[in-house]
Short mmCIF file of C-alpha atoms in Angstrom, two decimals:
data_model
loop_
_atom_site.label_atom_id
_atom_site.label_comp_id
_atom_site.label_asym_id
_atom_site.label_seq_id
_atom_site.Cartn_x
_atom_site.Cartn_y
_atom_site.Cartn_z
CA UNK A 1 -38.84 -18.60 -90.68
CA UNK A 2 -40.57 -17.27 -87.26
CA UNK A 3 -40.66 -19.24 -84.09
CA UNK A 4 -41.32 -18.08 -80.31
CA UNK A 5 -37.95 -19.17 -79.19
CA UNK A 6 -33.96 -19.80 -80.98
CA UNK A 7 -31.43 -20.30 -78.48
CA UNK A 8 -28.87 -19.90 -81.38
CA UNK A 9 -24.68 -20.78 -81.87
CA UNK A 10 -24.62 -23.47 -79.61
CA UNK A 11 -23.48 -27.08 -79.57
CA UNK A 12 -25.85 -29.54 -79.28
CA UNK A 13 -26.53 -32.29 -77.13
CA UNK A 14 -29.12 -33.99 -78.57
CA UNK A 15 -29.53 -36.91 -75.67
CA UNK A 16 -28.45 -39.93 -78.13
CA UNK A 17 -24.93 -40.08 -77.20
CA UNK A 18 -23.55 -38.31 -80.29
CA UNK A 19 -20.53 -35.78 -79.80
CA UNK A 20 -21.64 -31.76 -78.93
CA UNK A 21 -22.44 -30.50 -83.30
CA UNK A 22 -23.02 -26.84 -84.00
CA UNK A 23 -26.71 -26.07 -84.71
CA UNK A 24 -29.81 -23.76 -83.46
CA UNK A 25 -32.33 -24.77 -81.67
CA UNK A 26 -36.39 -22.79 -82.21
CA UNK A 27 -39.08 -23.30 -80.12
CA UNK A 28 -43.07 -23.61 -81.02
CA UNK A 29 -44.78 -23.40 -77.68
CA UNK A 30 -44.16 -26.41 -75.87
CA UNK A 31 -42.55 -28.48 -78.42
CA UNK A 32 -38.98 -28.12 -80.42
CA UNK A 33 -39.72 -26.69 -83.88
CA UNK A 34 -36.54 -27.28 -85.37
CA UNK A 35 -32.68 -28.33 -84.45
CA UNK A 36 -29.92 -27.03 -87.32
CA UNK A 37 -28.47 -23.98 -89.02
CA UNK A 38 -31.31 -20.80 -88.97
CA UNK A 39 -29.73 -18.22 -90.02
CA UNK A 40 -32.34 -16.36 -90.93
CA UNK A 41 -34.85 -17.29 -88.58
CA UNK A 42 -36.73 -15.04 -86.24
CA UNK A 43 -37.92 -15.06 -82.75
CA UNK A 44 -39.18 -12.96 -80.56
CA UNK A 45 -37.39 -14.58 -77.60
CA UNK A 46 -33.69 -15.17 -78.59
CA UNK A 47 -30.70 -17.10 -76.62
CA UNK A 48 -27.19 -16.48 -77.68
CA UNK A 49 -25.79 -19.97 -76.44
CA UNK A 50 -22.54 -19.03 -77.97
CA UNK A 51 -19.56 -21.45 -76.33
CA UNK A 52 -22.26 -23.38 -74.47
CA UNK A 53 -23.47 -26.14 -74.87
CA UNK A 54 -27.27 -27.01 -75.18
CA UNK A 55 -28.91 -30.42 -73.82
CA UNK A 56 -32.56 -31.67 -73.46
CA UNK A 57 -33.30 -30.90 -69.55
CA UNK A 58 -32.23 -33.58 -67.09
CA UNK A 59 -34.37 -35.72 -65.45
CA UNK A 60 -33.46 -36.70 -61.54
CA UNK A 61 -35.04 -40.10 -60.73
CA UNK A 62 -35.06 -40.35 -56.64
CA UNK A 63 -35.69 -37.06 -55.93
CA UNK A 64 -37.43 -35.77 -52.41
CA UNK A 65 -38.87 -32.91 -53.63
CA UNK A 66 -42.62 -33.91 -53.28
CA UNK A 67 -43.43 -30.74 -50.90
CA UNK A 68 -40.41 -28.66 -51.70
CA UNK A 69 -40.67 -28.19 -54.97
CA UNK A 70 -42.91 -25.29 -53.86
CA UNK A 71 -40.49 -23.68 -52.80
CA UNK A 72 -38.81 -21.24 -55.03
CA UNK A 73 -35.33 -22.17 -53.41
CA UNK A 74 -35.38 -25.01 -54.02
CA UNK A 75 -36.42 -24.54 -58.04
CA UNK A 76 -33.64 -22.06 -57.86
CA UNK A 77 -31.36 -24.87 -56.98
CA UNK A 78 -32.61 -27.61 -59.23
CA UNK A 79 -32.66 -25.60 -62.49
CA UNK A 80 -29.69 -24.15 -61.83
CA UNK A 81 -28.13 -28.17 -62.48
CA UNK A 82 -30.09 -28.01 -65.68
CA UNK A 83 -32.63 -30.64 -63.67
CA UNK A 84 -36.29 -29.93 -65.33
CA UNK A 85 -37.96 -33.25 -63.98
CA UNK A 86 -38.30 -34.78 -60.51
CA UNK A 87 -39.85 -37.84 -60.24
CA UNK A 88 -41.32 -38.41 -56.79
CA UNK A 89 -43.14 -40.68 -54.48
CA UNK A 90 -39.93 -42.46 -54.10
CA UNK A 91 -38.30 -45.00 -51.68
CA UNK A 92 -42.24 -46.34 -51.32
CA UNK A 93 -43.74 -43.23 -48.55
CA UNK A 94 -45.24 -40.07 -49.94
CA UNK A 95 -48.66 -38.00 -49.39
CA UNK A 96 -50.91 -40.02 -52.33
CA UNK A 97 -52.81 -41.99 -52.34
CA UNK A 98 -54.58 -42.72 -48.65
CA UNK A 99 -57.38 -41.41 -46.60
CA UNK A 100 -56.31 -38.98 -44.02
CA UNK A 101 -55.06 -41.22 -41.60
CA UNK A 102 -52.80 -43.19 -44.17
CA UNK A 103 -51.53 -39.40 -45.61
CA UNK A 104 -50.49 -38.13 -42.11
CA UNK A 105 -48.77 -41.77 -41.42
CA UNK A 106 -46.57 -40.66 -44.34
CA UNK A 107 -46.22 -36.79 -43.64
CA UNK A 108 -44.64 -37.52 -40.03
CA UNK A 109 -43.07 -40.65 -40.31
CA UNK A 110 -40.99 -38.81 -43.22
CA UNK A 111 -40.66 -35.65 -42.29
CA UNK A 112 -37.43 -35.59 -42.17
CA UNK A 113 -37.35 -36.49 -46.31
CA UNK A 114 -40.13 -35.03 -47.65
CA UNK A 115 -41.26 -32.11 -45.28
CA UNK A 116 -44.50 -31.11 -44.79
CA UNK A 117 -48.03 -30.65 -47.24
CA UNK A 118 -48.27 -26.76 -48.30
CA UNK A 119 -52.12 -25.58 -48.79
CA UNK A 120 -51.61 -23.87 -52.25
CA UNK A 121 -49.86 -27.24 -53.14
CA UNK A 122 -50.42 -30.26 -51.75
CA UNK A 123 -52.96 -29.80 -49.85
CA UNK A 124 -53.23 -30.10 -46.09
CA UNK A 125 -56.09 -31.81 -44.74
CA UNK A 126 -58.30 -35.25 -46.19
CA UNK A 127 -57.38 -37.82 -47.95
CA UNK A 128 -55.39 -37.34 -51.48
CA UNK A 129 -55.66 -39.39 -54.76
CA UNK A 130 -52.69 -39.49 -56.83
CA UNK A 131 -55.22 -37.68 -59.47
CA UNK A 132 -55.39 -34.84 -56.78
CA UNK A 133 -51.43 -34.72 -56.24
CA UNK A 134 -50.64 -34.32 -59.49
CA UNK A 135 -53.01 -31.69 -60.40
CA UNK A 136 -52.39 -29.61 -57.43
CA UNK A 137 -48.41 -29.95 -59.52
CA UNK A 138 -49.46 -29.14 -63.06
CA UNK A 139 -48.11 -25.84 -63.88
CA UNK A 140 -48.03 -24.89 -60.19
CA UNK A 141 -43.77 -24.68 -60.23
CA UNK A 142 -40.67 -23.88 -62.59
CA UNK A 143 -40.04 -27.60 -63.73
CA UNK A 144 -41.63 -30.88 -64.50
CA UNK A 145 -42.95 -33.71 -61.70
CA UNK A 146 -43.95 -36.98 -62.04
CA UNK A 147 -45.14 -39.76 -59.30
CA UNK A 148 -44.44 -43.46 -58.41
CA UNK A 149 -47.52 -44.92 -56.61
CA UNK A 150 -45.60 -45.68 -52.85
CA UNK A 151 -46.23 -48.97 -51.88
CA UNK A 152 -45.74 -48.26 -48.09
CA UNK A 153 -48.30 -45.36 -48.37
CA UNK A 154 -51.10 -47.94 -49.73
CA UNK A 155 -49.80 -50.79 -47.17
CA UNK A 156 -50.44 -48.62 -44.87
CA UNK A 157 -53.89 -47.25 -45.96
CA UNK A 158 -55.34 -50.78 -46.02
CA UNK A 159 -53.81 -52.32 -43.49
CA UNK A 160 -52.12 -49.71 -41.08
CA UNK A 161 -49.08 -50.74 -39.63
CA UNK A 162 -49.87 -54.29 -39.42
CA UNK A 163 -46.63 -56.39 -39.98
CA UNK A 164 -48.24 -59.42 -41.78
CA UNK A 165 -49.52 -61.05 -44.94
CA UNK A 166 -52.07 -59.52 -46.47
CA UNK A 167 -54.94 -61.21 -46.40
CA UNK A 168 -56.78 -61.84 -50.19
CA UNK A 169 -59.07 -59.14 -49.53
CA UNK A 170 -56.40 -57.19 -48.98
CA UNK A 171 -54.32 -57.79 -51.73
CA UNK A 172 -56.94 -56.64 -54.04
CA UNK A 173 -57.08 -54.06 -52.07
CA UNK A 174 -53.66 -52.82 -52.86
CA UNK A 175 -53.61 -53.91 -56.27
CA UNK A 176 -57.09 -51.49 -56.81
CA UNK A 177 -54.75 -48.72 -55.25
CA UNK A 178 -52.63 -49.61 -57.84
CA UNK A 179 -54.33 -49.77 -61.31
CA UNK A 180 -55.61 -46.52 -59.75
CA UNK A 181 -52.95 -44.70 -59.44
CA UNK A 182 -51.69 -45.81 -62.72
CA UNK A 183 -54.78 -44.78 -64.10
CA UNK A 184 -54.15 -41.13 -62.58
CA UNK A 185 -50.96 -41.10 -64.29
CA UNK A 186 -48.51 -42.46 -61.86
CA UNK A 187 -45.01 -44.00 -64.02
CA UNK A 188 -44.28 -46.97 -61.67
CA UNK A 189 -44.23 -48.23 -58.59
CA UNK A 190 -42.23 -47.56 -55.47
CA UNK A 191 -40.98 -49.41 -52.20
CA UNK A 192 -38.83 -48.92 -49.37
CA UNK A 193 -37.82 -51.72 -47.53
CA UNK A 194 -36.29 -50.40 -44.82
CA UNK A 195 -38.67 -48.42 -43.60
CA UNK A 196 -41.68 -48.92 -42.32
CA UNK A 197 -44.30 -50.48 -43.36
CA UNK A 198 -42.72 -51.47 -46.38
CA UNK A 199 -40.15 -53.72 -44.30
CA UNK A 200 -42.69 -56.04 -43.96
CA UNK A 201 -43.52 -56.70 -47.10
CA UNK A 202 -42.71 -59.66 -49.22
CA UNK A 203 -41.04 -60.79 -52.99
CA UNK A 204 -44.67 -62.14 -53.55
CA UNK A 205 -46.51 -59.34 -52.30
CA UNK A 206 -44.15 -57.12 -53.65
CA UNK A 207 -44.22 -58.91 -57.64
CA UNK A 208 -48.05 -58.87 -57.28
CA UNK A 209 -48.81 -56.03 -56.71
CA UNK A 210 -46.40 -55.20 -59.76
CA UNK A 211 -48.55 -56.97 -62.50
CA UNK A 212 -50.57 -53.51 -63.72
CA UNK A 213 -47.30 -51.86 -64.30
CA UNK A 214 -47.20 -53.13 -67.77
CA UNK A 215 -43.86 -51.79 -69.07
CA UNK A 216 -43.61 -48.57 -66.14
CA UNK A 217 -40.65 -49.63 -63.46
CA UNK A 218 -40.85 -51.23 -59.87
CA UNK A 219 -38.43 -48.77 -58.54
CA UNK A 220 -36.88 -50.02 -55.05
CA UNK A 221 -34.61 -48.73 -52.04
CA UNK A 222 -33.81 -52.62 -51.40
CA UNK A 223 -33.63 -54.18 -48.69
CA UNK A 224 -29.60 -54.20 -48.20
CA UNK A 225 -26.79 -52.47 -49.67
CA UNK A 226 -22.92 -51.80 -49.34
CA UNK A 227 -21.54 -55.18 -48.97
CA UNK A 228 -24.35 -56.61 -48.22
CA UNK A 229 -26.25 -55.35 -51.67
CA UNK A 230 -26.29 -59.00 -52.31
CA UNK A 231 -29.32 -59.42 -50.38
CA UNK A 232 -31.42 -56.76 -51.78
CA UNK A 233 -30.47 -57.38 -55.56
CA UNK A 234 -31.46 -61.32 -55.11
CA UNK A 235 -34.95 -60.44 -53.92
CA UNK A 236 -34.72 -57.21 -57.04
CA UNK A 237 -34.89 -60.31 -58.98
CA UNK A 238 -37.03 -62.84 -57.70
CA UNK A 239 -39.76 -59.98 -58.12
CA UNK A 240 -38.49 -59.26 -61.73
CA UNK A 241 -38.73 -62.75 -62.40
CA UNK A 242 -42.52 -63.27 -60.35
CA UNK A 243 -43.90 -60.13 -62.04
CA UNK A 244 -42.29 -59.66 -65.56
CA UNK A 245 -42.12 -56.14 -64.86
CA UNK A 246 -39.31 -53.80 -64.99
CA UNK A 247 -37.07 -52.95 -62.20
CA UNK A 248 -35.29 -49.61 -61.40
CA UNK A 249 -32.93 -49.61 -58.27
CA UNK A 250 -32.93 -46.44 -55.83
CA UNK A 251 -29.32 -44.68 -55.08
CA UNK A 252 -27.51 -48.26 -55.77
CA UNK A 253 -24.00 -47.50 -53.70
CA UNK A 254 -21.41 -49.86 -51.81
CA UNK A 255 -18.03 -51.47 -53.08
CA UNK A 256 -18.10 -51.54 -57.15
CA UNK A 257 -16.41 -54.85 -56.72
CA UNK A 258 -19.68 -56.54 -55.02
CA UNK A 259 -22.68 -54.52 -57.34
CA UNK A 260 -21.56 -54.19 -60.33
CA UNK A 261 -20.99 -58.37 -60.77
CA UNK A 262 -25.03 -58.29 -59.76
CA UNK A 263 -26.45 -56.16 -61.89
CA UNK A 264 -24.20 -58.14 -64.90
CA UNK A 265 -25.81 -61.14 -63.36
CA UNK A 266 -29.55 -60.28 -63.37
CA UNK A 267 -29.03 -58.28 -66.61
CA UNK A 268 -27.58 -61.36 -68.02
CA UNK A 269 -30.13 -63.29 -66.92
CA UNK A 270 -33.10 -61.57 -68.67
CA UNK A 271 -33.80 -58.75 -65.98
CA UNK A 272 -34.85 -55.79 -67.54
CA UNK A 273 -32.92 -53.62 -64.93
CA UNK A 274 -31.65 -50.04 -64.83
CA UNK A 275 -30.31 -48.33 -61.36
CA UNK A 276 -29.84 -44.51 -60.32
CA UNK A 277 -26.81 -42.93 -58.59
CA UNK A 278 -25.50 -39.56 -56.86
CA UNK A 279 -21.92 -38.55 -56.97
CA UNK A 280 -21.28 -38.49 -52.85
CA UNK A 281 -20.08 -41.15 -50.57
CA UNK A 282 -22.75 -39.89 -47.61
CA UNK A 283 -25.99 -40.24 -47.00
CA UNK A 284 -28.75 -38.65 -45.79
CA UNK A 285 -32.18 -39.92 -43.83
CA UNK A 286 -34.79 -40.15 -40.63
CA UNK A 287 -32.37 -40.68 -38.16
CA UNK A 288 -34.86 -43.48 -36.67
CA UNK A 289 -34.12 -45.88 -39.12
CA UNK A 290 -30.21 -45.70 -38.34
CA UNK A 291 -30.05 -45.66 -34.63
CA UNK A 292 -33.15 -48.07 -33.46
CA UNK A 293 -33.39 -51.54 -33.44
CA UNK A 294 -35.89 -53.27 -35.58
CA UNK A 295 -38.44 -54.16 -33.13
CA UNK A 296 -38.61 -50.21 -32.51
CA UNK A 297 -42.30 -50.00 -34.24
CA UNK A 298 -41.07 -46.79 -35.84
CA UNK A 299 -44.78 -46.83 -37.66
CA UNK A 300 -46.71 -46.20 -33.91
CA UNK A 301 -44.49 -43.40 -32.98
CA UNK A 302 -46.28 -43.14 -29.65
CA UNK A 303 -45.28 -46.96 -28.73
CA UNK A 304 -41.92 -46.14 -30.29
CA UNK A 305 -41.39 -43.11 -28.01
CA UNK A 306 -42.54 -45.01 -25.14
CA UNK A 307 -39.99 -47.22 -25.66
CA UNK A 308 -37.63 -44.51 -26.10
CA UNK A 309 -38.53 -43.21 -22.62
CA UNK A 310 -38.91 -46.36 -20.42
CA UNK A 311 -34.97 -47.35 -20.42
CA UNK A 312 -36.37 -50.17 -23.03
CA UNK A 313 -33.43 -49.93 -25.11
CA UNK A 314 -30.67 -49.32 -22.80
CA UNK A 315 -28.96 -52.55 -24.12
CA UNK A 316 -28.82 -51.41 -27.11
CA UNK A 317 -27.55 -48.22 -27.24
CA UNK A 318 -23.54 -49.79 -26.54
CA UNK A 319 -24.33 -51.46 -30.15
CA UNK A 320 -24.16 -48.24 -32.18
CA UNK A 321 -20.35 -46.97 -30.30
CA UNK A 322 -18.60 -46.90 -33.83
CA UNK A 323 -21.87 -45.15 -35.21
CA UNK A 324 -22.31 -41.76 -33.59
CA UNK A 325 -19.11 -40.43 -34.95
CA UNK A 326 -20.73 -41.05 -38.65
CA UNK A 327 -23.90 -39.17 -37.82
CA UNK A 328 -24.28 -35.09 -38.77
CA UNK A 329 -27.59 -33.93 -37.92
CA UNK A 330 -29.78 -32.70 -40.50
CA UNK A 331 -33.23 -31.67 -39.11
CA UNK A 332 -34.08 -30.93 -36.08
CA UNK A 333 -37.16 -28.81 -35.27
CA UNK A 334 -37.13 -27.85 -31.69
CA UNK A 335 -33.41 -27.80 -31.57
CA UNK A 336 -32.43 -26.26 -34.50
CA UNK A 337 -28.64 -25.40 -32.85
CA UNK A 338 -28.03 -28.79 -33.27
CA UNK A 339 -28.25 -29.29 -37.24
CA UNK A 340 -24.79 -29.52 -38.63
CA UNK A 341 -23.18 -30.49 -36.04
CA UNK A 342 -21.61 -34.42 -35.54
CA UNK A 343 -23.47 -36.18 -33.07
CA UNK A 344 -20.75 -36.11 -30.74
CA UNK A 345 -20.02 -33.08 -31.03
CA UNK A 346 -23.57 -31.85 -30.41
CA UNK A 347 -23.57 -34.49 -27.26
CA UNK A 348 -20.80 -32.79 -25.65
CA UNK A 349 -22.24 -29.07 -26.06
CA UNK A 350 -25.58 -30.74 -24.58
CA UNK A 351 -23.42 -32.55 -21.63
CA UNK A 352 -24.77 -35.49 -22.66
CA UNK A 353 -23.34 -38.68 -23.78
CA UNK A 354 -24.13 -39.68 -27.71
CA UNK A 355 -26.65 -42.04 -26.82
CA UNK A 356 -28.44 -39.87 -24.99
CA UNK A 357 -28.80 -37.27 -26.84
CA UNK A 358 -29.86 -39.52 -29.60
CA UNK A 359 -32.56 -40.67 -27.37
CA UNK A 360 -33.57 -36.82 -26.34
CA UNK A 361 -33.35 -35.63 -29.87
CA UNK A 362 -35.56 -38.40 -30.96
CA UNK A 363 -38.66 -37.89 -28.20
CA UNK A 364 -38.65 -34.27 -28.65
CA UNK A 365 -38.90 -34.36 -32.85
CA UNK A 366 -41.13 -36.86 -31.83
CA UNK A 367 -38.88 -39.37 -34.55
CA UNK A 368 -38.85 -36.29 -37.00
CA UNK A 369 -35.18 -36.16 -36.84
CA UNK A 370 -33.23 -36.00 -39.76
CA UNK A 371 -29.63 -37.06 -40.15
CA UNK A 372 -26.21 -36.82 -42.91
CA UNK A 373 -25.11 -40.67 -42.61
CA UNK A 374 -20.88 -41.57 -43.71
CA UNK A 375 -20.45 -43.96 -45.14
CA UNK A 376 -17.67 -47.56 -43.89
CA UNK A 377 -16.74 -47.26 -47.90
CA UNK A 378 -15.75 -43.25 -47.34
CA UNK A 379 -12.02 -42.24 -49.52
CA UNK A 380 -10.54 -42.98 -52.07
CA UNK A 381 -11.41 -46.50 -52.48
CA UNK A 382 -15.28 -45.05 -51.75
CA UNK A 383 -14.78 -42.89 -54.81
CA UNK A 384 -13.21 -45.01 -57.01
CA UNK A 385 -16.55 -47.12 -56.93
CA UNK A 386 -18.95 -44.51 -57.40
CA UNK A 387 -16.93 -43.78 -60.77
CA UNK A 388 -17.03 -46.96 -61.80
CA UNK A 389 -20.94 -47.66 -61.25
CA UNK A 390 -21.83 -44.27 -63.33
CA UNK A 391 -20.09 -45.46 -65.94
CA UNK A 392 -22.22 -48.39 -65.96
CA UNK A 393 -24.62 -47.91 -69.43
CA UNK A 394 -27.72 -49.46 -67.17
CA UNK A 395 -26.96 -46.04 -64.35
CA UNK A 396 -29.14 -42.80 -64.67
CA UNK A 397 -29.04 -39.66 -62.41
CA UNK A 398 -30.83 -39.18 -59.71
CA UNK A 399 -29.67 -36.47 -56.26
CA UNK A 400 -31.89 -38.79 -53.64
CA UNK A 401 -31.94 -35.19 -52.98
CA UNK A 402 -33.78 -34.08 -49.78
CA UNK A 403 -34.70 -29.93 -49.08
CA UNK A 404 -35.83 -30.70 -45.03
CA UNK A 405 -33.69 -28.79 -42.46
CA UNK A 406 -31.44 -26.91 -41.96
CA UNK A 407 -28.28 -28.93 -43.17
CA UNK A 408 -29.25 -31.53 -45.82
CA UNK A 409 -26.92 -33.75 -47.73
CA UNK A 410 -25.49 -31.10 -50.83
CA UNK A 411 -26.65 -33.64 -53.12
CA UNK A 412 -30.02 -31.84 -53.95
CA UNK A 413 -28.19 -28.65 -54.57
CA UNK A 414 -25.80 -30.22 -56.72
CA UNK A 415 -25.23 -33.54 -58.00
CA UNK A 416 -25.92 -32.83 -61.70
CA UNK A 417 -23.71 -30.42 -61.64
CA UNK A 418 -21.05 -32.53 -60.09
CA UNK A 419 -21.96 -35.40 -62.67
CA UNK A 420 -20.67 -32.54 -65.36
CA UNK A 421 -18.00 -30.67 -63.51
CA UNK A 422 -16.23 -33.15 -61.94
CA UNK A 423 -17.32 -36.76 -63.64
CA UNK A 424 -17.38 -35.20 -67.25
CA UNK A 425 -14.96 -32.28 -67.49
CA UNK A 426 -12.54 -33.05 -65.20
CA UNK A 427 -12.23 -37.24 -64.85
CA UNK A 428 -13.76 -37.65 -67.98
CA UNK A 429 -16.12 -40.75 -66.28
CA UNK A 430 -17.97 -39.62 -69.07
CA UNK A 431 -18.23 -37.98 -72.93
CA UNK A 432 -20.87 -34.38 -72.61
CA UNK A 433 -23.02 -37.11 -75.14
CA UNK A 434 -23.09 -39.47 -72.93
CA UNK A 435 -23.39 -37.25 -70.21
CA UNK A 436 -27.06 -36.15 -71.94
CA UNK A 437 -27.57 -40.06 -71.99
CA UNK A 438 -27.83 -41.06 -68.90
CA UNK A 439 -29.48 -37.92 -67.35
CA UNK A 440 -31.67 -36.85 -69.99
CA UNK A 441 -32.98 -39.83 -72.75
CA UNK A 442 -32.17 -42.96 -70.52
CA UNK A 443 -34.20 -42.03 -67.70
CA UNK A 444 -36.92 -40.84 -70.09
CA UNK A 445 -37.57 -43.21 -71.30
CA UNK A 446 -37.87 -45.72 -68.09
CA UNK A 447 -40.11 -43.89 -66.98
CA UNK A 448 -42.54 -43.99 -69.96
CA UNK A 449 -41.83 -39.99 -71.28
CA UNK A 450 -41.46 -40.91 -74.54
CA UNK A 451 -41.50 -37.38 -75.92
CA UNK A 452 -38.61 -35.89 -73.09
CA UNK A 453 -35.32 -36.54 -73.54
CA UNK A 454 -34.18 -35.82 -76.66
CA UNK A 455 -33.33 -32.77 -78.34
CA UNK A 456 -35.37 -33.40 -81.73
CA UNK A 457 -38.28 -31.77 -83.41
CA UNK A 458 -42.02 -32.45 -82.17
CA UNK A 459 -40.21 -33.58 -78.77
CA UNK A 460 -41.19 -31.11 -75.50
CA UNK A 461 -39.20 -28.36 -75.25
CA UNK A 462 -37.33 -28.91 -71.88
CA UNK A 463 -33.54 -27.01 -73.05
CA UNK A 464 -30.77 -26.07 -70.75
CA UNK A 465 -28.13 -24.21 -71.75
CA UNK A 466 -24.68 -25.28 -70.16
CA UNK A 467 -21.20 -23.81 -70.04
CA UNK A 468 -18.43 -26.76 -70.55
CA UNK A 469 -16.18 -24.86 -68.58
CA UNK A 470 -17.09 -23.27 -65.40
CA UNK A 471 -20.25 -25.83 -64.22
CA UNK A 472 -19.55 -27.09 -60.83
CA UNK A 473 -21.39 -27.94 -57.41
CA UNK A 474 -20.58 -25.34 -54.72
CA UNK A 475 -22.66 -26.84 -52.66
CA UNK A 476 -20.49 -28.91 -49.63
CA UNK A 477 -21.05 -30.74 -46.13
CA UNK A 478 -20.51 -27.39 -44.82
CA UNK A 479 -22.80 -25.32 -46.86
CA UNK A 480 -25.23 -27.25 -48.43
CA UNK A 481 -27.94 -24.94 -50.03
CA UNK A 482 -25.63 -23.10 -51.93
CA UNK A 483 -26.84 -23.50 -56.08
CA UNK A 484 -24.30 -24.82 -58.73
CA UNK A 485 -23.58 -22.63 -61.71
CA UNK A 486 -22.41 -22.93 -64.96
CA UNK A 487 -26.59 -23.47 -66.45
CA UNK A 488 -28.25 -19.88 -66.28
CA UNK A 489 -30.59 -20.64 -69.18
CA UNK A 490 -33.51 -23.33 -68.94
CA UNK A 491 -37.04 -23.30 -70.57
CA UNK A 492 -39.47 -25.85 -69.63
CA UNK A 493 -41.85 -27.22 -72.00
CA UNK A 494 -40.54 -23.61 -74.10
CA UNK A 495 -41.31 -21.53 -71.66
CA UNK A 496 -37.80 -19.35 -69.64
CA UNK A 497 -38.17 -20.38 -66.42
CA UNK A 498 -34.64 -19.23 -65.91
CA UNK A 499 -32.87 -16.65 -67.58
CA UNK A 500 -29.33 -15.44 -66.78
CA UNK A 501 -29.06 -17.77 -63.92
CA UNK A 502 -31.99 -16.09 -62.21
CA UNK A 503 -35.58 -17.65 -61.99
CA UNK A 504 -38.60 -15.87 -63.92
CA UNK A 505 -41.21 -16.58 -61.80
CA UNK A 506 -43.20 -18.78 -65.07
CA UNK A 507 -44.45 -22.08 -63.58
CA UNK A 508 -45.32 -23.90 -66.80
CA UNK A 509 -43.92 -27.29 -65.64
CA UNK A 510 -46.53 -30.53 -66.07
CA UNK A 511 -47.18 -33.10 -64.16
CA UNK A 512 -46.22 -35.75 -66.73
CA UNK A 513 -47.95 -38.91 -67.07
CA UNK A 514 -46.31 -42.02 -69.36
#
């Protein structure tokens, strides 16, 4: 027996939920060729996995690496957690499909989340189709990418910043975008119902756009979370019933006593529902969404900046007195000295009141500033809710990783290692076998990636080798860009991309299609 790669002596987590079992894994080309005792087999490349687990590569169901995936530092941070696939196009806003004006809007409005396009991958300038975007990713980075059609992007392309209901001809054009995006290889449709212009969409509009999905999911950043999750969930259920589509809720968070009954009610009502969550209690988003009232047209930055500068919002700022202590500045182009500081501390250093500094920050960055937000449910009760939510069988892993700015949330650099180190090894929220289901096989099925998520002959050879004794996250709110430890060897499509904890420089990552 001769293979290209043999991973020998490890214990396999095959993705079925079974306990780890002693086996060798052989790879030929980009496929798993054998799993079992392969004594006497030969290979050009051998990885000694003695004392370690061998698992199918993890799929990050919610990542904002649309541009950052080309950054070797982001690839390293991702692979060091065992993640081999990003699902991009999240929250209804990304670079495709659309005209040059649409792509420029999405890039500008979501600058603190997705970052700028890069010339050697997601090409700068001009319009962009889903096919062109995927082509830019294919074999250009070390990990795989899958892409959701972003509803906000296509709505802007058809209707601009309008808050109106799409006319029949506009709805036809929106549907054409969805159908073309699916034909180009998208794995679903995403929405961001707290962002613009997605906020203006009705359940009827979204359900109509789900019609072509044919089993692929509608993925949504709901209209409300936390204590008000019933508002968001009721809309999700309505869309599911109207369209018959599968639904996936992004970064589900809030009190478990509120969330889990809503999930169970939807499932018992026949909704094909999954969700992702990350193991932290703080969020990370664009500052404008957190601090500006709904009447400020964030989709029209010139008008929004005019309102900020004119004093039209003076009566609004006192409403945010309890918000300022919860904000840490993550991204502040031109005011980088403030990144990593709380809003109150940054304001004190600038000699301003918090609302005055926030207004300055928004104006000088042209609404591009980002922030990490502490949620009201932080504390022991909040962590218990996180644990209960991630134990639910409909859960899949997602980091909601944002890689923009000097001080982003640590979740993009540590979420999956934290799942393993804290929630499996330390707390026992999952068994090791269950971890492979939540992080590999379950998301592969949800997004139609039927040749991934399991360590089985004939499946794609995305494989990670994990040290169960040492795997842990090292990124913190104070030092958020610190890579994790405990995953030192990773293969993507059968090619070693991480060896002894170091990038190999190989870029076999595929743009995955369902």
